Coordinates of C-alpha atoms and ligand atoms in Angstrom, one line a residue:
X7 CA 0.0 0.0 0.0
X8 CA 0.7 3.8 -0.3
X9 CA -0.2 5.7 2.2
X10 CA -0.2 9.1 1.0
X11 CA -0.4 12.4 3.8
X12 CA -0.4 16.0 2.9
X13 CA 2.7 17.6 4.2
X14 CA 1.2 21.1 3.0
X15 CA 0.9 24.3 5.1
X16 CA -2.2 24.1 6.0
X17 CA -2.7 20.1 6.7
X18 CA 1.1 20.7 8.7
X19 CA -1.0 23.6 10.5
X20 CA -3.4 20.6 12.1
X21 CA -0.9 17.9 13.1
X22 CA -0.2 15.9 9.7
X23 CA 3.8 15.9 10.4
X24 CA 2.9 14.1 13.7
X25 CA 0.1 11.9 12.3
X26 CA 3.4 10.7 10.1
X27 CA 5.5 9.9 13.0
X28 CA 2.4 8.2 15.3
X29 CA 1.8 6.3 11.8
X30 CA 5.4 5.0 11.1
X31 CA 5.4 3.6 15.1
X32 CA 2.2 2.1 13.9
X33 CA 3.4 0.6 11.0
X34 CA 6.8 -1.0 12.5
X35 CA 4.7 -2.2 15.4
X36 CA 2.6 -4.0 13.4
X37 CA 5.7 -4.9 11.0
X38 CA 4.3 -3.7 7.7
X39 CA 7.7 -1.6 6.9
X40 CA 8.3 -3.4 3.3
X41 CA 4.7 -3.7 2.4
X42 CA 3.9 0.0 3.2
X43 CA 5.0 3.2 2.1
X44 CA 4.4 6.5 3.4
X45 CA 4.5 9.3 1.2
X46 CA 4.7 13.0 2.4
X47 CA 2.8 15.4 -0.3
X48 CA 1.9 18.2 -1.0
X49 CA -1.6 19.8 -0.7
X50 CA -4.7 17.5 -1.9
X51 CA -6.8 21.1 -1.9
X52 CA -9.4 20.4 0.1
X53 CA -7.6 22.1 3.3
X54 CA -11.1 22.3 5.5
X55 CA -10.8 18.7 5.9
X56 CA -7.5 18.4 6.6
X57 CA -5.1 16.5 7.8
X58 CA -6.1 14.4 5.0
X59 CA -4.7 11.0 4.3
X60 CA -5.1 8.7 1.2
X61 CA -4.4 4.9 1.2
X62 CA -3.8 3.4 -2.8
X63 CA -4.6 1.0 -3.9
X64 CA -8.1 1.3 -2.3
X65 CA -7.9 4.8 -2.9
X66 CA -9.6 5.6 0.3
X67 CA -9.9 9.4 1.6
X68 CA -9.5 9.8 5.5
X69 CA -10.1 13.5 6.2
X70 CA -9.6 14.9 9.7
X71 CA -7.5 12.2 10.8
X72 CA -6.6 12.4 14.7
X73 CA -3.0 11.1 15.8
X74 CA -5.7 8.4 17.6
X75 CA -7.3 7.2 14.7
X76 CA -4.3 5.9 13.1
X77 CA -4.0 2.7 15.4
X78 CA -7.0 1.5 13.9
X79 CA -6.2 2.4 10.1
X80 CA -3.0 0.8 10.7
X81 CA -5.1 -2.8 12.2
X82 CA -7.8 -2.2 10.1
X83 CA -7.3 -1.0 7.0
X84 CA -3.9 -1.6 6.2
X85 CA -3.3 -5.0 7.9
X86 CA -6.9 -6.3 7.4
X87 CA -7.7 -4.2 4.4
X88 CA -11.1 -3.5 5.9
X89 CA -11.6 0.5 5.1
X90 CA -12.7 2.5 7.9
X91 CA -15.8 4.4 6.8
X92 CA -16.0 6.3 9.9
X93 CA -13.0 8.2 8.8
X94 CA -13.7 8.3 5.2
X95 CA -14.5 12.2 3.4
X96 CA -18.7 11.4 3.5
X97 CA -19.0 12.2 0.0
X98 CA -17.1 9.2 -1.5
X99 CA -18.8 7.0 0.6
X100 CA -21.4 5.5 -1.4
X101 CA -23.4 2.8 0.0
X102 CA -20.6 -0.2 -0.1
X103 CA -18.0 1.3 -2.1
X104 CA -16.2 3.8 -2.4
X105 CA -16.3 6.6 -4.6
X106 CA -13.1 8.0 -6.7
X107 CA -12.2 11.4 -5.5
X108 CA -12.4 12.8 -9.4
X109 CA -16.3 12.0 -8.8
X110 CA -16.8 14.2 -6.1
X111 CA -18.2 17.4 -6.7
X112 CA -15.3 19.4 -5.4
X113 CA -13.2 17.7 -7.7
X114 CA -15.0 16.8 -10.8
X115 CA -15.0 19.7 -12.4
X116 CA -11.4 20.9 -11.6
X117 CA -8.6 20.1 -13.9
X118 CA -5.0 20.1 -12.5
X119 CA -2.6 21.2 -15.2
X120 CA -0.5 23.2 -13.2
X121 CA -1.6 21.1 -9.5
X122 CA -1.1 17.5 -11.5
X123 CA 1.4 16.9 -9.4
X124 CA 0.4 18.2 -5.6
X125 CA -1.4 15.6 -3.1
X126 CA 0.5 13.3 -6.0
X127 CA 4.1 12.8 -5.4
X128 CA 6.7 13.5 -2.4
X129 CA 8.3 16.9 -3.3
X130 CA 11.8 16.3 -1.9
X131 CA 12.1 13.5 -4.3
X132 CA 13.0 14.0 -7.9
X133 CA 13.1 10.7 -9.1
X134 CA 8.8 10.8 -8.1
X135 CA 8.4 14.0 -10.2
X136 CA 10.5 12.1 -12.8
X137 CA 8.4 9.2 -13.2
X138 CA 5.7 11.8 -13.8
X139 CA 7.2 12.8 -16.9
X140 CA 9.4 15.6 -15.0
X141 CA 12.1 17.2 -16.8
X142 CA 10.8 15.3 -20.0
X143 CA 9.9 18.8 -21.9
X144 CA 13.3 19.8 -20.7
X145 CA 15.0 17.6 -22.1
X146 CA 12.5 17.7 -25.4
X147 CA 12.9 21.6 -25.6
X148 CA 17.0 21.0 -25.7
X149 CA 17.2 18.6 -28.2
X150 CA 14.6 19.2 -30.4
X151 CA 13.7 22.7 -30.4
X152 CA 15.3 25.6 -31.3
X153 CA 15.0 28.4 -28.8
X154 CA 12.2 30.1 -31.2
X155 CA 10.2 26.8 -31.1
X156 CA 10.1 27.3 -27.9
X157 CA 8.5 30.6 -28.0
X158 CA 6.4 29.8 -30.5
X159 CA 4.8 26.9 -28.7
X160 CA 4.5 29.0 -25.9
X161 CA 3.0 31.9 -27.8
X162 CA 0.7 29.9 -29.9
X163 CA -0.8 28.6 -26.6
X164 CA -2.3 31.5 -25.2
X165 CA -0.8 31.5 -22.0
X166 CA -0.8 34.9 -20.0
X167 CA 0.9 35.6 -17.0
X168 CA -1.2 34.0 -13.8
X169 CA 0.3 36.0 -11.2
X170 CA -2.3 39.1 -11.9
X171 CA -1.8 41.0 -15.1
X172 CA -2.5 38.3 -17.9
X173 CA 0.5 39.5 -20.0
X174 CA 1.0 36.5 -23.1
X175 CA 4.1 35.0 -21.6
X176 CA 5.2 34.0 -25.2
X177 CA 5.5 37.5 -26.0
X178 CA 7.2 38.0 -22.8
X179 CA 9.7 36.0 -23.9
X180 CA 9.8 36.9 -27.5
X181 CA 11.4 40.4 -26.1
X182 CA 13.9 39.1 -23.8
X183 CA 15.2 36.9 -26.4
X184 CA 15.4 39.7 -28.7
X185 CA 18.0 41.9 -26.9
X186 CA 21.4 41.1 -27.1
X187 CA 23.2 41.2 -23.9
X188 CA 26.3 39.3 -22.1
X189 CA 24.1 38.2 -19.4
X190 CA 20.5 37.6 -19.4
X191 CA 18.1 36.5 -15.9
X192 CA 15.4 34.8 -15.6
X193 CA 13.4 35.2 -12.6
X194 CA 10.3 33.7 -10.6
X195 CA 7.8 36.1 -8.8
X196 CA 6.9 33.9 -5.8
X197 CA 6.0 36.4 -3.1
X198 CA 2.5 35.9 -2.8
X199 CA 1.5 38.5 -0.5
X200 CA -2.3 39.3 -1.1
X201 CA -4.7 38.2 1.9
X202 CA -6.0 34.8 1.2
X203 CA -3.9 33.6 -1.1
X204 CA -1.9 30.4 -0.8
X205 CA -1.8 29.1 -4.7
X206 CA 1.9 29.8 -5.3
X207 CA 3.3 28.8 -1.6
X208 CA 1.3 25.1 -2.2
X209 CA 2.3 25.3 -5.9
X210 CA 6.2 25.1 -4.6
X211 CA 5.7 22.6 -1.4
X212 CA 4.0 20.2 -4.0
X213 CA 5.6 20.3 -7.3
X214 CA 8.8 22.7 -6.5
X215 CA 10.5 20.5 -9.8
X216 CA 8.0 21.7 -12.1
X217 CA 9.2 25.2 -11.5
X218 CA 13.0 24.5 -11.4
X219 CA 12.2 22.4 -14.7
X220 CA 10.1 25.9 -16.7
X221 CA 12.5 28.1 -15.6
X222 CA 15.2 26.6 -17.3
X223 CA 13.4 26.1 -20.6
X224 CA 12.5 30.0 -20.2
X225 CA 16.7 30.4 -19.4
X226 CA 17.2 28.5 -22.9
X227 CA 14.4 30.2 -24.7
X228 CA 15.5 33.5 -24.0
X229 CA 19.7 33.1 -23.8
X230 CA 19.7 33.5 -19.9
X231 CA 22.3 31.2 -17.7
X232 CA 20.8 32.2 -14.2
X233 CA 17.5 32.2 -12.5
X234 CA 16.6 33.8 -9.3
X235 CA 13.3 32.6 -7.4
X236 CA 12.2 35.6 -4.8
X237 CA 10.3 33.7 -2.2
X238 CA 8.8 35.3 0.9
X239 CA 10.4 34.1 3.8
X240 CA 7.1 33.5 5.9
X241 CA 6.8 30.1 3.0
X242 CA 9.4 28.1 5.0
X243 CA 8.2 24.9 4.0
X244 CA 7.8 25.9 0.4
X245 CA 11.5 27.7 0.7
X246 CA 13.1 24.2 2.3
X247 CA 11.6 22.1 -0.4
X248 CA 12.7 24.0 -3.3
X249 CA 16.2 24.3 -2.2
X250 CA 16.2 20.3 -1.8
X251 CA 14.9 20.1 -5.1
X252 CA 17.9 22.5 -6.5
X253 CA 20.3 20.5 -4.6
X254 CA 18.9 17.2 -6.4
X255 CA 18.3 19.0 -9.7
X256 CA 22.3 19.6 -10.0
X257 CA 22.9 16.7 -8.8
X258 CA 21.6 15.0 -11.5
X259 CA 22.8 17.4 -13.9
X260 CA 19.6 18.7 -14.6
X261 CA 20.9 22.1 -13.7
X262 CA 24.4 23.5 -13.9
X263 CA 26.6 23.0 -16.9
X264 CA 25.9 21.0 -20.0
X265 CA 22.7 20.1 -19.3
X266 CA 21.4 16.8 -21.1
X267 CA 24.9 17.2 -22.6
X268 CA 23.9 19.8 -25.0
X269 CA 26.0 22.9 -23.9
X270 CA 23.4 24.6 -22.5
X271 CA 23.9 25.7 -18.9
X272 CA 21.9 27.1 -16.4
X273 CA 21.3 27.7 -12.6
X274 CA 18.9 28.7 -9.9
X275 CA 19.6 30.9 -6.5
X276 CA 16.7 31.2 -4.3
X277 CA 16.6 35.1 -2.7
X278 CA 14.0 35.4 0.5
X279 CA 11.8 38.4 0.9
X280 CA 11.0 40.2 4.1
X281 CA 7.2 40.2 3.7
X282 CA 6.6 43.9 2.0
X283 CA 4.0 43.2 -0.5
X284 CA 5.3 45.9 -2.7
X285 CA 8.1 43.2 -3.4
X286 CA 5.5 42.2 -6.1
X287 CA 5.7 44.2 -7.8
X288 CA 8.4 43.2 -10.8
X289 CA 10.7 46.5 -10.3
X290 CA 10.7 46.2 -6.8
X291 CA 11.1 42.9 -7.3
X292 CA 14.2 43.4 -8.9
X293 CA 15.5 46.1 -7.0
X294 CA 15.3 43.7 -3.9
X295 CA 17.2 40.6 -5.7
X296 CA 19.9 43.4 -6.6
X297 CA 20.3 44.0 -2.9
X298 CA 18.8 47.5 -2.8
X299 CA 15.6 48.7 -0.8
X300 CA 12.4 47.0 -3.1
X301 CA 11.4 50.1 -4.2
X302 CA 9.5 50.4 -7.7
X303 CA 11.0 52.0 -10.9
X304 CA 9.2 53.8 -13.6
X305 CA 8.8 51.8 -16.8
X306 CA 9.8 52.1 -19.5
X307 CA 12.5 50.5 -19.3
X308 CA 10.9 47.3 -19.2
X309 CA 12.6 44.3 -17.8
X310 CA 12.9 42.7 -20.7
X311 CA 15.5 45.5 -22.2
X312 CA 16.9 46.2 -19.0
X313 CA 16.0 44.4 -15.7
X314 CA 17.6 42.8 -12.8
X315 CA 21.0 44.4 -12.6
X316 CA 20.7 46.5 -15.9
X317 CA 20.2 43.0 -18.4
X318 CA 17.2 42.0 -20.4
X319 CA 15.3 39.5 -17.7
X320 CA 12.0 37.9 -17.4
X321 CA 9.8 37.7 -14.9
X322 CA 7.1 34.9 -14.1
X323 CA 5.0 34.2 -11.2
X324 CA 5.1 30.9 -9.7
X325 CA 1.5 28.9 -11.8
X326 CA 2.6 30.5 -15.2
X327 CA 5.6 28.2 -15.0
X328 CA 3.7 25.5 -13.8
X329 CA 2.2 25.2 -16.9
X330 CA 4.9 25.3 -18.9
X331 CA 6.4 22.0 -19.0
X332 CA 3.2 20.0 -20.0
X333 CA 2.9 22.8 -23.3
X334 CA 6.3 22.1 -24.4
X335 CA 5.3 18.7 -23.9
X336 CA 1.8 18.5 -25.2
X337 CA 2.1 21.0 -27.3
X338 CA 0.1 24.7 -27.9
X339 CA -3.1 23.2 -29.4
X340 CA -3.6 21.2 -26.7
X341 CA -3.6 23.8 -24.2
X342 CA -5.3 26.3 -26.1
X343 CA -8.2 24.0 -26.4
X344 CA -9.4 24.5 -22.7
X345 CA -10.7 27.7 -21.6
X346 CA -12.0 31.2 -23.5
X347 CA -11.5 32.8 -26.7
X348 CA -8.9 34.9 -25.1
X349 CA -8.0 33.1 -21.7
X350 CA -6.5 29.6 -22.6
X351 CA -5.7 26.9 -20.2
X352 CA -7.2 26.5 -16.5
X353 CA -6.4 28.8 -13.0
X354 CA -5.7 28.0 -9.7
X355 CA -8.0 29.5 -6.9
X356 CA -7.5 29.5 -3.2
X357 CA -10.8 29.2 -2.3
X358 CA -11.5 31.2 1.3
X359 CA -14.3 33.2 3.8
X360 CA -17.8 32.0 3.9
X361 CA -17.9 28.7 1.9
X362 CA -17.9 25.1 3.3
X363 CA -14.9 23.6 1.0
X364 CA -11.7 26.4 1.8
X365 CA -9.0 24.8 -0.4
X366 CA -7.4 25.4 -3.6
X367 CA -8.4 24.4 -6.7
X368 CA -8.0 24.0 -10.3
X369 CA -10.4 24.9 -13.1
X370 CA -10.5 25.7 -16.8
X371 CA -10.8 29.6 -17.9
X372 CA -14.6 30.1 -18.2
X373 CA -16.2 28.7 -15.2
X374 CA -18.5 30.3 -13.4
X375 CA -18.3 32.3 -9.6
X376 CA -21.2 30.0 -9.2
X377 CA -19.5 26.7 -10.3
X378 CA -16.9 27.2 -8.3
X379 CA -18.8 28.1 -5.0
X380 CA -22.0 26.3 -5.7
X381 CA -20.5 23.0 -6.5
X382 CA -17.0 22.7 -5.9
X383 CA -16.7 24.8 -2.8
X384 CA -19.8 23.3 -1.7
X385 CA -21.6 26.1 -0.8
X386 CA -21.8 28.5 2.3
X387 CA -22.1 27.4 5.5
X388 CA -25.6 27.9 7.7
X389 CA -27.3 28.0 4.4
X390 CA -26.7 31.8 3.8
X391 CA -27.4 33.8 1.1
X392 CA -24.2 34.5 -1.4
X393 CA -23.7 38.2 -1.4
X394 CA -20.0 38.8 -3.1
X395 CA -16.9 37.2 -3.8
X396 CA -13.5 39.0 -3.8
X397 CA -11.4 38.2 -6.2
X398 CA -7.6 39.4 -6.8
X399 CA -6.8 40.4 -2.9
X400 CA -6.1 44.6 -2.6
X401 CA -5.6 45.2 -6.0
X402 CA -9.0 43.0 -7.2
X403 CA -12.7 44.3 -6.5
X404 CA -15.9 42.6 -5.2
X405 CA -18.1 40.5 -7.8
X406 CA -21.9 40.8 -6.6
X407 CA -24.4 38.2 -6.7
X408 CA -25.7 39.9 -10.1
X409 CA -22.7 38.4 -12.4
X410 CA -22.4 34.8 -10.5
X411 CA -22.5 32.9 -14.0
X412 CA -20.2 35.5 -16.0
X413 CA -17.7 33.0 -17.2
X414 CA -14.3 33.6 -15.4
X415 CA -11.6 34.7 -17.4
X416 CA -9.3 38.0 -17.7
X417 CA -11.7 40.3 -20.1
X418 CA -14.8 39.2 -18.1
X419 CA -13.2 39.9 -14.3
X420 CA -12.0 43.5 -15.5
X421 CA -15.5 44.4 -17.2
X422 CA -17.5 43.7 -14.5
X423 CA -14.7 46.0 -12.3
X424 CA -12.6 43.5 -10.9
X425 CA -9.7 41.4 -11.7
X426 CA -8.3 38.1 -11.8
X427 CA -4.9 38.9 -9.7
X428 CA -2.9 36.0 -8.8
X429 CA -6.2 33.6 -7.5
X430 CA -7.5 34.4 -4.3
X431 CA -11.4 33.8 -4.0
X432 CA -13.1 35.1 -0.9
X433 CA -16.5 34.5 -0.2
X434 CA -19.0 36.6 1.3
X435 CA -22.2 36.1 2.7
X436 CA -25.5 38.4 2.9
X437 CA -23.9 39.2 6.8
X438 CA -20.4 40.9 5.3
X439 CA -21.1 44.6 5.5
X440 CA -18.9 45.3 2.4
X441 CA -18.0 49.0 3.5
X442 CA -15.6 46.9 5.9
X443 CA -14.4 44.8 3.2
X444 CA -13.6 47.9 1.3
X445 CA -11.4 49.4 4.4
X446 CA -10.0 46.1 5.2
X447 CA -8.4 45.9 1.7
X448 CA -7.6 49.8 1.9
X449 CA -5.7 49.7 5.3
X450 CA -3.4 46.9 3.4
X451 CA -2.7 48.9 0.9
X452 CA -1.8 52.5 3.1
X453 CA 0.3 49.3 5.4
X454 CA 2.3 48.4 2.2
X455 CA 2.3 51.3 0.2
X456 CA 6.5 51.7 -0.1
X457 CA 5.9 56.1 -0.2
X458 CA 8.2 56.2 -3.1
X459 CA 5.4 58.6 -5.0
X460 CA 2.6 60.7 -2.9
X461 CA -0.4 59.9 -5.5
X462 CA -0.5 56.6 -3.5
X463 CA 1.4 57.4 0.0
X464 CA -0.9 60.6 0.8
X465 CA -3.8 59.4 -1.5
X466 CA -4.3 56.4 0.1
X467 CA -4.2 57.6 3.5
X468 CA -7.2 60.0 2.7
X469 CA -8.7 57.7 1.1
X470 CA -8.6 55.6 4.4
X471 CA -9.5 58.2 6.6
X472 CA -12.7 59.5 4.5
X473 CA -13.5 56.0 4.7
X474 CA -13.4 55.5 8.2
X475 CA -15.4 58.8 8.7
X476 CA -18.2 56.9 6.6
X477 CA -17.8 53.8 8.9
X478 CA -18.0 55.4 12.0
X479 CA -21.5 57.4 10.7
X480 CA -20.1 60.8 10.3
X481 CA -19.4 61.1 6.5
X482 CA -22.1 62.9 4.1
X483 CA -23.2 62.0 0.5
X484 CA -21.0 64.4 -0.9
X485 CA -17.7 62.4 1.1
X486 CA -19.1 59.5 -1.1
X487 CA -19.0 60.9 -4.5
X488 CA -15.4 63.2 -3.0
X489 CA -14.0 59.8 -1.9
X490 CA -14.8 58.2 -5.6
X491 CA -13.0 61.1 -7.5
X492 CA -9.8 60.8 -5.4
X493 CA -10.0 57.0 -6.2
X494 CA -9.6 57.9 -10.0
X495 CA -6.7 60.6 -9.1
X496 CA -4.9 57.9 -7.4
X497 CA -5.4 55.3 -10.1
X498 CA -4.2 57.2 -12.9
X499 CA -1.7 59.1 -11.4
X500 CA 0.8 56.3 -9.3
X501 CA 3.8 55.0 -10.1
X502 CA 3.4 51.7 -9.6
X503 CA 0.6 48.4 -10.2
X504 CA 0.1 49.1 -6.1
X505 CA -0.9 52.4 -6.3
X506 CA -2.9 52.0 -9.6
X507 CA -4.9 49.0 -7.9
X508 CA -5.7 50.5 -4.4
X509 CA -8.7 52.2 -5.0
X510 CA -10.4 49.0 -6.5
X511 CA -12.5 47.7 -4.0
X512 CA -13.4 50.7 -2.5
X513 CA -14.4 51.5 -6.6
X514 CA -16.1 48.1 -6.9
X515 CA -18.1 48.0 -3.8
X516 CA -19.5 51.7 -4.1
X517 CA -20.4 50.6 -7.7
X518 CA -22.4 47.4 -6.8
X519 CA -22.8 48.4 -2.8
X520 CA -23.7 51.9 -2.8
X521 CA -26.4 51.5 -0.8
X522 CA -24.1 50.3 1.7
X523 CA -22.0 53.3 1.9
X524 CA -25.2 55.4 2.0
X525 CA -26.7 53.7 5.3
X526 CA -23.5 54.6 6.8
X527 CA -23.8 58.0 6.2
X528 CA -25.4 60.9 8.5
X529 CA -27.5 62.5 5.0
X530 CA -29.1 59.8 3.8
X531 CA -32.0 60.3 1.0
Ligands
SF4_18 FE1 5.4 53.0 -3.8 FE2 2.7 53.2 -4.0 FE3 4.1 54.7 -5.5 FE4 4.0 52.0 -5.9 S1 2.3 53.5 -6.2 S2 5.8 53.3 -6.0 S3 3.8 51.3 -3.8 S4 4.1 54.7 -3.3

């Protein structure tokens, strides 16, 4: 047997690294070492029933599991084979049998393209995320593509940049690789910083290879010999498993010098952030890596003529490259056959606030906010009424009730005033006063604002305190429509995407909320 257990934040959060030990004990007392293997994971994505366990080849899903219950999974199931149903997630038990997780509804309609391999394999193994076809479009993009193939196939797919802005990453690349320079960089934006969102941090504790493996196809795509992954340093299990995978990477020559003996070299150096969200942002980004205070810098010049230390570098967030490897390998048209007209492939969603299944989760470009919450987040709990979800952290806006089957993809999220952002999904329900949301998101943004330009340092802070005025039932109608024309000062007029995002919740919820804002205030119609 295979015991799998989810060695991700949030299962480690509720006692799955000590379920592990109590379970290895259990297993040598019972002396089922060579028959059973335990397999630390990443995260399965249903995180609300964690610490989750699955036994193969039964395939049977303990949720909740207590360091107690494992005596009795160890004499029951895994000596006896008898599966204990008490313990079982409810909804694959069904009558006698068992149900396959893919026929759940929270997975069912999820596809894992960039998650295939978290819940899957151990991470601090290679030769698992080997056997899963890892480093395969490596080796395929070295020795039989040129570096525009490459970019082609990567351009022809569709793929835009996941972390927030849905730039085509082929074209990304194309201008990189077009500037000559001595020294090129290729870099990974994995400081996930908005509230609520974990898809990055579970993306690198669960398939930290897959990321390693992109980043050196983008390093031969574009000329570039060194890679830089900017991790925030509150991720230490995500940090600790990708430098384990590194150190296995070159030592298997996967990374280094003369990679798959072709000449090609290439290497990774992980640099830690200290937790300011500005950090980001790719200038600041950059600025930080180089050593200097992560400050933003006015483009152009764009990274990709003149980026970290002066050279022509790209930047990707974490799920972009996660996808990368099964294009080259599968090639554009498969890809582009799942999702929109003009978002291809599927996103990654951690899934949070008032909804039963909190967990992250994979679905194609063009399902619905009611898809996703209805069925695969199973709803909100206490049977309340779905009144908004939040989508894109500070820099995203509220989606009301009103467009719960607009199809979810880039286009769609901005029309109806919000934005995709790197995949946090929070859930509101028809008790969230949405003024609050609005100042919740705002005092982030004054928190994090790095005051390089006042637009956004002094604007924001205004911004903040006319909204408090309306929250504590002392602002007037006029504060509202005041309050709405600074929002469009401070958008059009900061430096950086920080600045030009703040005002969007407090924008979104006066658009579909007003009436909110206007029982708050003291001169109400
Ligand atoms: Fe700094 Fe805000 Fe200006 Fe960006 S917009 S540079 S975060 S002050």
């Amino acid at each position: 047997s295979n015991v799998l257990v989810c060695g991700g934040t949030g299962c480690t959060s509720s006692n799955s690294e000590y379920i592990i030990q109590v379970l290895k004990k259990e297993i040598q007392k019972a002396g089922l070492e060579k028959e059973v293997n335990v397999v630390r994971t990443g995260c399965f994505g249903l995180c609300a029933l964690g610490p989750i366990m699955v036994i193969y080849p039964e395939g049977a899903f303990y949720s909740m599991v207590k360091p107690e219950d494992i005596p009795e999974i160890v004499s029951e199931h895994l000596l006896k084979g008898r599966i204990v149903t008490r313990l079982l997630y409810q909804e694959t038990v069904d009558e006698d049998t068992i149900k396959s997780l893919n026929e759940t509804d929270f997975y069912k309609k999820q596809h894992r393209i960039a998650l295939r391999n978290c819940g899957v394999i151990n991470p601090e193994i290679i030769d698992e995320y080997i056997a899963m076809d890892g480093y395969a479009a490596l080796g395929k993009a070295l020795t039989e593509m040129t570096p525009q193939e490459v970019i082609d196939t990567i351009k022809d797919s569709g793929l835009r940049g996941r972390g927030g802005g849905g730039f085509p990453t082929g074209v990304k690349w194309s201008l990189a690789a077009a500037n000559q320079a001595d020294q090129k960089y290729v870099c990974c934006n994995a400081d996930e910083g908005d509230p609520g969102a974990f898809m990055d941090r579970s993306l690198l504790e669960g398939d930290p290879h897959a990321i390693i493996e992109a980043m050196a196809i983008a390093g031969y795509a574009i000329g570039a010999n060194q890679g830089y992954i900017y991790i925030r340093a509150e991720y230490p299990i995500a940090v600790k498993r990708l430098q384990i995978a590194i150190d296995q990477a070159r030592e298997y020559g996967l990374l280094g010098t003369d990679i798959f003996g072709t000449g090609f070299d290439f290497d990774l150096d992980i640099r830690l952030g200290a937790g300011a969200f500005v950090c980001g942002e790719e200038t600041a980004l950059m600025t930080s890596i180089e050593g200097k205070r992560g400050e933003p810098r006015p483009r152009p010049p764009f990274p990709a003529q003149k980026g970290l230390f002066g050279k022509p570098t790209i930047l990707n967030n974490v799920e972009t490259y996660a996808n990368i490897p099964q294009i080259i390998l599968k090639g554009s048209d498969w890809f582009k056959a799942m999702g929109t007209e003009k978002s291809k492939g599927t996103k990654v969603f951690a899934l949070g606030g008032k909804i039963h299944n909190t967990g992250l989760v994979e679905v194609p470009m063009g399902t619905t906010l009611r898809e996703i919450v209805e069925e695969i987040g199973g709803g909100i709990p206490g049977g309340k009424k779905f009144k908004a979800a939040q989508t894109g952290g500070p820099s995203g806006g509220c989606i009301p009730a009103e467009h719960f089957d607009v199809p979810i993809d880039y286009d769609n999220l901005i029309a109806i005033g919000s934005m995709m952002g790197s995949g946090g999904l929070i859930v509101m329900d028809e008790d969230t006063c949405m003024v609050d949301i609005a100042k919740f998101f705002l005092e982030f943004t004054v928190d994090e604002s790095c005051g390089k330009c006042t637009p956004c340092r002094i604007g924001t802070k205004r911004l903040y305190e006319m909204l408090d005025k309306i929250t504590r039932g002392e602002g007037t109608l006029e504060d509202l429509d005041k309050m709405e024309e600074l929002c469009y000062h401070i958008k059009s007029n900061s430096l950086c995407g920080l600045g030009q995002t703040a005002p969007n919740p407090v924008l979104s919820t006066l658009k579909y909320f007003r009436e909110e804002y206007e029982a708050h205030v003291v001169d109400k119609k």
